[in-house]
Amino acid sequence: MALDDVVRTTITGPRIEEAMYRTLRWIDRCIAAHKKPHEQNLFGIVQGGLDPVLRDICVRGLVDRNLPGYAIGGLAGGEDKDSFWRVVAQCTAALPEDKPRYVMGVGYPLDIVVCSALGADMYDCVYPTRTARFGTALVPEGVLKLKHQAMAGDTRPIDSTCECMVCKNYTRAYIHCLVTKEAMGSQLLSYHNLFYMMKVRLQISAEDVPKRRRP
């Protein structure tokens, strides 16, 4: 990833423009300093806050440099969902379709589904493992809080439709006992949550991506 200047999307004023232009200047320095172009793909990062004009300037500047891949940065910082998805839609529509498009810091299942439909390809987020550390599992209905006392006598798996190692071998009651006392509970939930997110992403790839159309 190229070095970029990141500011919160909730900030307004000249700082957003300053960060965007600095990010464009820095990509040239990164390209000049990149010593392994045949072994590593250098991604530029689109900045510009929630300002569509600044985002457009940054996208065009990065595309002109013909990079191997492009990231959409500076989101998931407190803005509302409509604004977030609007920026993703704008950027993916302007970025080359034959290059990877990576939305940084995004990992909620709904965001991945929406952003994939808008044309994004890659994501990263601590959400699946962070939420596991709080004793919460991801399930098709939303989330399941394994620390709740109601889980203490529940002999069902976390998700009866899940084929992960955790759901095949452990009950909600057993994991409830662990998450309230031992780190192993968080590890099992992390395994399940990552499996769940991978399944969501694979379903998107298999069903939606070949049919998706850009806005």
C-alpha atoms as a printed R data frame, in Angstrom:
    type eleno elety resid chain resno       x       y       z
1   ATOM     1    CA   MET     A     1   0.000   0.000   0.000
2   ATOM     2    CA   ALA     A     2   1.230   3.464  -0.843
3   ATOM     3    CA   LEU     A     3   1.594   5.977   1.951
4   ATOM     4    CA   ASP     A     4  -1.428   8.258   2.235
5   ATOM     5    CA   ASP     A     5  -2.668  11.125   4.379
6   ATOM     6    CA   VAL     A     6  -5.823   9.974   6.170
7   ATOM     7    CA   VAL     A     7  -8.334  12.297   7.818
8   ATOM     8    CA   ARG     A     8 -11.703  11.447   9.310
9   ATOM     9    CA   THR     A     9 -14.668  11.792   6.983
10  ATOM    10    CA   THR     A    10 -16.464  13.862   9.596
11  ATOM    11    CA   ILE     A    11 -13.859  16.640   9.202
12  ATOM    12    CA   THR     A    12 -14.685  19.497   6.814
13  ATOM    13    CA   GLY     A    13 -12.682  22.337   5.341
14  ATOM    14    CA   PRO     A    14  -9.278  22.679   3.635
15  ATOM    15    CA   ARG     A    15  -7.697  19.786   5.562
16  ATOM    16    CA   ILE     A    16  -9.540  17.282   3.320
17  ATOM    17    CA   GLU     A    17  -8.163  18.857   0.134
18  ATOM    18    CA   GLU     A    18  -4.670  19.120   1.631
19  ATOM    19    CA   ALA     A    19  -4.687  15.404   2.497
20  ATOM    20    CA   MET     A    20  -5.906  14.410  -0.966
21  ATOM    21    CA   TYR     A    21  -3.204  16.337  -2.823
22  ATOM    22    CA   ARG     A    22  -0.534  15.127  -0.406
23  ATOM    23    CA   THR     A    23  -1.651  11.547  -1.095
24  ATOM    24    CA   LEU     A    24  -1.186  12.147  -4.842
25  ATOM    25    CA   ARG     A    25   2.283  13.596  -4.289
26  ATOM    26    CA   TRP     A    26   3.250  10.682  -2.109
27  ATOM    27    CA   ILE     A    27   2.187   8.066  -4.670
28  ATOM    28    CA   ASP     A    28   4.842   9.408  -7.036
29  ATOM    29    CA   ARG     A    29   7.453   9.043  -4.317
30  ATOM    30    CA   CYS     A    30   6.228   5.512  -3.613
31  ATOM    31    CA   ILE     A    31   6.457   4.572  -7.289
32  ATOM    32    CA   ALA     A    32  10.003   5.966  -7.468
33  ATOM    33    CA   ALA     A    33  11.017   4.085  -4.310
34  ATOM    34    CA   HIS     A    34   9.375   0.785  -5.239
35  ATOM    35    CA   LYS     A    35  12.251  -1.671  -5.689
36  ATOM    36    CA   LYS     A    36  10.287  -4.865  -6.465
37  ATOM    37    CA   PRO     A    37   7.626  -3.981  -9.054
38  ATOM    38    CA   HIS     A    38   7.741  -7.510 -10.485
39  ATOM    39    CA   GLU     A    39   7.239  -9.128  -7.063
40  ATOM    40    CA   GLN     A    40   4.921  -6.687  -5.282
41  ATOM    41    CA   ASN     A    41   1.848  -4.829  -6.521
42  ATOM    42    CA   LEU     A    42   1.776  -1.204  -5.411
43  ATOM    43    CA   PHE     A    43  -1.753   0.043  -4.672
44  ATOM    44    CA   GLY     A    44  -2.639   3.710  -4.666
45  ATOM    45    CA   ILE     A    45  -5.242   4.942  -2.174
46  ATOM    46    CA   VAL     A    46  -8.132   7.203  -3.156
47  ATOM    47    CA   GLN     A    47  -8.692   9.971  -0.631
48  ATOM    48    CA   GLY     A    48 -10.927  13.031  -0.619
49  ATOM    49    CA   GLY     A    49 -13.336  12.551   2.249
50  ATOM    50    CA   LEU     A    50 -17.004  12.805   1.299
51  ATOM    51    CA   ASP     A    51 -16.344  15.467  -1.324
52  ATOM    52    CA   PRO     A    52 -17.187  14.024  -4.779
53  ATOM    53    CA   VAL     A    53 -15.009  16.596  -6.569
54  ATOM    54    CA   LEU     A    54 -11.927  15.755  -4.506
55  ATOM    55    CA   ARG     A    55 -12.582  12.025  -4.842
56  ATOM    56    CA   ASP     A    56 -12.829  12.433  -8.625
57  ATOM    57    CA   ILE     A    57  -9.546  14.367  -8.781
58  ATOM    58    CA   CYS     A    58  -7.792  11.703  -6.729
59  ATOM    59    CA   VAL     A    59  -9.243   8.793  -8.731
60  ATOM    60    CA   ARG     A    60  -8.204  10.362 -12.054
61  ATOM    61    CA   GLY     A    61  -4.748  11.123 -10.718
62  ATOM    62    CA   LEU     A    62  -4.199   7.537  -9.585
63  ATOM    63    CA   VAL     A    63  -5.645   5.994 -12.760
64  ATOM    64    CA   ASP     A    64  -3.303   8.171 -14.840
65  ATOM    65    CA   ARG     A    65  -0.401   6.500 -13.056
66  ATOM    66    CA   ASN     A    66  -1.595   3.043 -14.221
67  ATOM    67    CA   LEU     A    67  -1.090   1.244 -10.914
68  ATOM    68    CA   PRO     A    68  -1.565  -2.529 -10.423
69  ATOM    69    CA   GLY     A    69  -4.432  -1.959  -7.978
70  ATOM    70    CA   TYR     A    70  -6.429   0.746  -6.232
71  ATOM    71    CA   ALA     A    71  -7.748   1.197  -2.707
72  ATOM    72    CA   ILE     A    72 -10.619   3.370  -1.523
73  ATOM    73    CA   GLY     A    73  -9.502   4.835   1.779
74  ATOM    74    CA   GLY     A    74 -10.680   7.288   4.380
75  ATOM    75    CA   LEU     A    75 -14.081   5.670   4.984
76  ATOM    76    CA   ALA     A    76 -15.738   3.885   7.922
77  ATOM    77    CA   GLY     A    77 -14.777   6.849  10.076
78  ATOM    78    CA   GLY     A    78 -18.132   7.921  11.401
79  ATOM    79    CA   GLU     A    79 -20.011   8.920   8.247
80  ATOM    80    CA   ASP     A    80 -23.544   7.663   7.597
81  ATOM    81    CA   LYS     A    81 -24.043   4.574   5.435
82  ATOM    82    CA   ASP     A    82 -25.575   6.439   2.502
83  ATOM    83    CA   SER     A    83 -22.552   8.742   2.274
84  ATOM    84    CA   PHE     A    84 -20.167   5.813   2.635
85  ATOM    85    CA   TRP     A    85 -21.836   3.775  -0.111
86  ATOM    86    CA   ARG     A    86 -22.079   6.829  -2.374
87  ATOM    87    CA   VAL     A    87 -18.307   7.330  -2.224
88  ATOM    88    CA   VAL     A    88 -17.659   3.642  -2.908
89  ATOM    89    CA   ALA     A    89 -20.052   3.732  -5.874
90  ATOM    90    CA   GLN     A    90 -18.366   6.854  -7.284
91  ATOM    91    CA   CYS     A    91 -14.853   5.436  -6.936
92  ATOM    92    CA   THR     A    92 -15.520   1.931  -8.239
93  ATOM    93    CA   ALA     A    93 -17.355   3.366 -11.251
94  ATOM    94    CA   ALA     A    94 -14.268   5.403 -12.184
95  ATOM    95    CA   LEU     A    95 -11.552   2.837 -11.393
96  ATOM    96    CA   PRO     A    96 -10.447   0.294 -14.037
97  ATOM    97    CA   GLU     A    97 -12.537  -2.877 -14.012
98  ATOM    98    CA   ASP     A    98  -9.505  -5.030 -14.825
99  ATOM    99    CA   LYS     A    99  -7.612  -3.929 -11.681
100 ATOM   100    CA   PRO     A   100  -8.359  -4.924  -8.059
101 ATOM   101    CA   ARG     A   101 -10.468  -2.407  -6.130
102 ATOM   102    CA   TYR     A   102  -9.986  -2.582  -2.391
103 ATOM   103    CA   VAL     A   103 -12.212  -0.869   0.206
104 ATOM   104    CA   MET     A   104 -10.043  -0.335   3.261
105 ATOM   105    CA   GLY     A   105 -11.202  -0.956   6.824
106 ATOM   106    CA   VAL     A   106 -14.540  -2.460   5.815
107 ATOM   107    CA   GLY     A   107 -15.758  -5.770   7.188
108 ATOM   108    CA   TYR     A   108 -19.396  -5.753   8.274
109 ATOM   109    CA   PRO     A   109 -21.312  -8.387   6.282
110 ATOM   110    CA   LEU     A   110 -23.827  -5.853   4.950
111 ATOM   111    CA   ASP     A   111 -21.082  -3.481   3.815
112 ATOM   112    CA   ILE     A   112 -19.269  -6.279   1.992
113 ATOM   113    CA   VAL     A   113 -22.447  -7.326   0.180
114 ATOM   114    CA   VAL     A   114 -23.275  -3.737  -0.851
115 ATOM   115    CA   CYS     A   115 -19.719  -2.785  -1.812
116 ATOM   116    CA   SER     A   116 -19.310  -5.976  -3.847
117 ATOM   117    CA   ALA     A   117 -22.492  -5.130  -5.731
118 ATOM   118    CA   LEU     A   118 -20.997  -1.684  -6.387
119 ATOM   119    CA   GLY     A   119 -17.858  -3.229  -7.877
120 ATOM   120    CA   ALA     A   120 -15.362  -3.633  -5.024
121 ATOM   121    CA   ASP     A   121 -13.183  -6.752  -4.863
122 ATOM   122    CA   MET     A   122 -11.185  -6.688  -1.629
123 ATOM   123    CA   TYR     A   123 -11.663  -5.746   2.039
124 ATOM   124    CA   ASP     A   124  -9.964  -5.830   5.407
125 ATOM   125    CA   CYS     A   125 -11.366  -5.410   8.893
126 ATOM   126    CA   VAL     A   126 -10.848  -6.599  12.471
127 ATOM   127    CA   TYR     A   127 -14.613  -6.933  12.984
128 ATOM   128    CA   PRO     A   128 -14.899 -10.773  12.845
129 ATOM   129    CA   THR     A   129 -12.166 -11.332  15.452
130 ATOM   130    CA   ARG     A   130 -12.839  -8.232  17.541
131 ATOM   131    CA   THR     A   131 -16.496  -9.134  17.966
132 ATOM   132    CA   ALA     A   132 -15.417 -12.684  18.833
133 ATOM   133    CA   ARG     A   133 -13.345 -11.343  21.716
134 ATOM   134    CA   PHE     A   134 -16.546  -9.897  23.140
135 ATOM   135    CA   GLY     A   135 -18.223 -13.306  22.966
136 ATOM   136    CA   THR     A   136 -20.305 -12.606  19.879
137 ATOM   137    CA   ALA     A   137 -20.809 -14.935  16.905
138 ATOM   138    CA   LEU     A   138 -21.875 -13.954  13.390
139 ATOM   139    CA   VAL     A   139 -24.940 -15.826  12.163
140 ATOM   140    CA   PRO     A   140 -27.309 -15.404   9.184
141 ATOM   141    CA   GLU     A   141 -29.842 -13.631  11.425
142 ATOM   142    CA   GLY     A   142 -27.238 -11.105  12.621
143 ATOM   143    CA   VAL     A   143 -25.237 -11.764  15.803
144 ATOM   144    CA   LEU     A   144 -25.452 -14.258  18.662
145 ATOM   145    CA   LYS     A   145 -24.173 -13.131  22.068
146 ATOM   146    CA   LEU     A   146 -22.686 -16.216  23.682
147 ATOM   147    CA   LYS     A   147 -22.053 -14.482  27.016
148 ATOM   148    CA   HIS     A   148 -25.760 -14.177  27.732
149 ATOM   149    CA   GLN     A   149 -26.994 -16.498  30.465
150 ATOM   150    CA   ALA     A   150 -29.607 -17.903  28.083
151 ATOM   151    CA   MET     A   151 -26.747 -19.680  26.279
152 ATOM   152    CA   ALA     A   152 -25.701 -21.617  29.401
153 ATOM   153    CA   GLY     A   153 -28.034 -24.541  28.741
154 ATOM   154    CA   ASP     A   154 -28.346 -24.310  24.954
155 ATOM   155    CA   THR     A   155 -27.039 -27.535  23.385
156 ATOM   156    CA   ARG     A   156 -27.414 -26.371  19.776
157 ATOM   157    CA   PRO     A   157 -24.436 -25.344  17.636
158 ATOM   158    CA   ILE     A   158 -23.825 -21.651  17.020
159 ATOM   159    CA   ASP     A   159 -25.382 -22.020  13.567
160 ATOM   160    CA   SER     A   160 -27.023 -25.261  12.457
161 ATOM   161    CA   THR     A   161 -26.368 -24.391   8.798
162 ATOM   162    CA   CYS     A   162 -22.642 -23.744   9.299
163 ATOM   163    CA   GLU     A   163 -20.076 -26.412   8.397
164 ATOM   164    CA   CYS     A   164 -17.137 -24.969  10.299
165 ATOM   165    CA   MET     A   165 -15.184 -27.026  12.808
166 ATOM   166    CA   VAL     A   166 -16.655 -25.087  15.735
167 ATOM   167    CA   CYS     A   167 -20.285 -25.619  14.774
168 ATOM   168    CA   LYS     A   168 -19.648 -29.285  14.082
169 ATOM   169    CA   ASN     A   169 -18.026 -29.996  17.442
170 ATOM   170    CA   TYR     A   170 -19.154 -27.528  20.116
171 ATOM   171    CA   THR     A   171 -22.441 -26.370  21.602
172 ATOM   172    CA   ARG     A   172 -23.490 -22.864  22.504
173 ATOM   173    CA   ALA     A   173 -23.456 -23.887  26.162
174 ATOM   174    CA   TYR     A   174 -19.858 -25.091  25.970
175 ATOM   175    CA   ILE     A   175 -18.686 -21.908  24.247
176 ATOM   176    CA   HIS     A   176 -20.677 -19.819  26.745
177 ATOM   177    CA   CYS     A   177 -18.729 -21.487  29.518
178 ATOM   178    CA   LEU     A   178 -15.443 -20.708  27.768
179 ATOM   179    CA   VAL     A   179 -16.062 -17.104  26.755
180 ATOM   180    CA   THR     A   180 -16.906 -16.152  30.310
181 ATOM   181    CA   LYS     A   181 -13.712 -17.705  31.682
182 ATOM   182    CA   GLU     A   182 -11.023 -18.593  29.105
183 ATOM   183    CA   ALA     A   183  -9.364 -17.168  25.986
184 ATOM   184    CA   MET     A   184 -10.138 -20.374  24.105
185 ATOM   185    CA   GLY     A   185 -13.745 -19.196  23.744
186 ATOM   186    CA   SER     A   186 -12.633 -16.131  21.784
187 ATOM   187    CA   GLN     A   187 -10.413 -18.292  19.611
188 ATOM   188    CA   LEU     A   188 -13.252 -20.649  18.728
189 ATOM   189    CA   LEU     A   189 -15.566 -17.749  17.963
190 ATOM   190    CA   SER     A   190 -12.866 -16.096  15.841
191 ATOM   191    CA   TYR     A   191 -12.568 -19.305  13.823
192 ATOM   192    CA   HIS     A   192 -16.322 -19.450  13.300
193 ATOM   193    CA   ASN     A   193 -16.642 -15.748  12.452
194 ATOM   194    CA   LEU     A   194 -13.850 -15.892   9.882
195 ATOM   195    CA   PHE     A   195 -15.410 -19.000   8.343
196 ATOM   196    CA   TYR     A   196 -18.745 -17.193   8.184
197 ATOM   197    CA   MET     A   197 -17.235 -14.132   6.497
198 ATOM   198    CA   MET     A   198 -15.396 -16.286   3.980
199 ATOM   199    CA   LYS     A   199 -18.668 -18.040   3.164
200 ATOM   200    CA   VAL     A   200 -20.420 -14.704   2.643
201 ATOM   201    CA   ARG     A   201 -17.644 -13.562   0.310
202 ATOM   202    CA   LEU     A   202 -17.635 -16.809  -1.651
203 ATOM   203    CA   GLN     A   203 -21.394 -16.637  -2.107
204 ATOM   204    CA   ILE     A   204 -21.048 -13.105  -3.466
205 ATOM   205    CA   SER     A   205 -18.301 -14.206  -5.861
206 ATOM   206    CA   ALA     A   206 -20.296 -17.184  -7.094
207 ATOM   207    CA   GLU     A   207 -23.702 -15.562  -7.425
208 ATOM   208    CA   ASP     A   208 -23.594 -11.774  -7.623
209 ATOM   209    CA   VAL     A   209 -20.287 -10.578  -9.038
210 ATOM   210    CA   PRO     A   210 -20.728 -12.022 -12.573
211 ATOM   211    CA   LYS     A   211 -24.100 -10.261 -12.792
212 ATOM   212    CA   ARG     A   212 -23.285  -6.975 -11.062
213 ATOM   213    CA   ARG     A   213 -23.669  -3.735 -12.947
214 ATOM   214    CA   ARG     A   214 -22.106  -0.430 -12.084
215 ATOM   215    CA   PRO     A   215 -24.364   2.481 -11.081
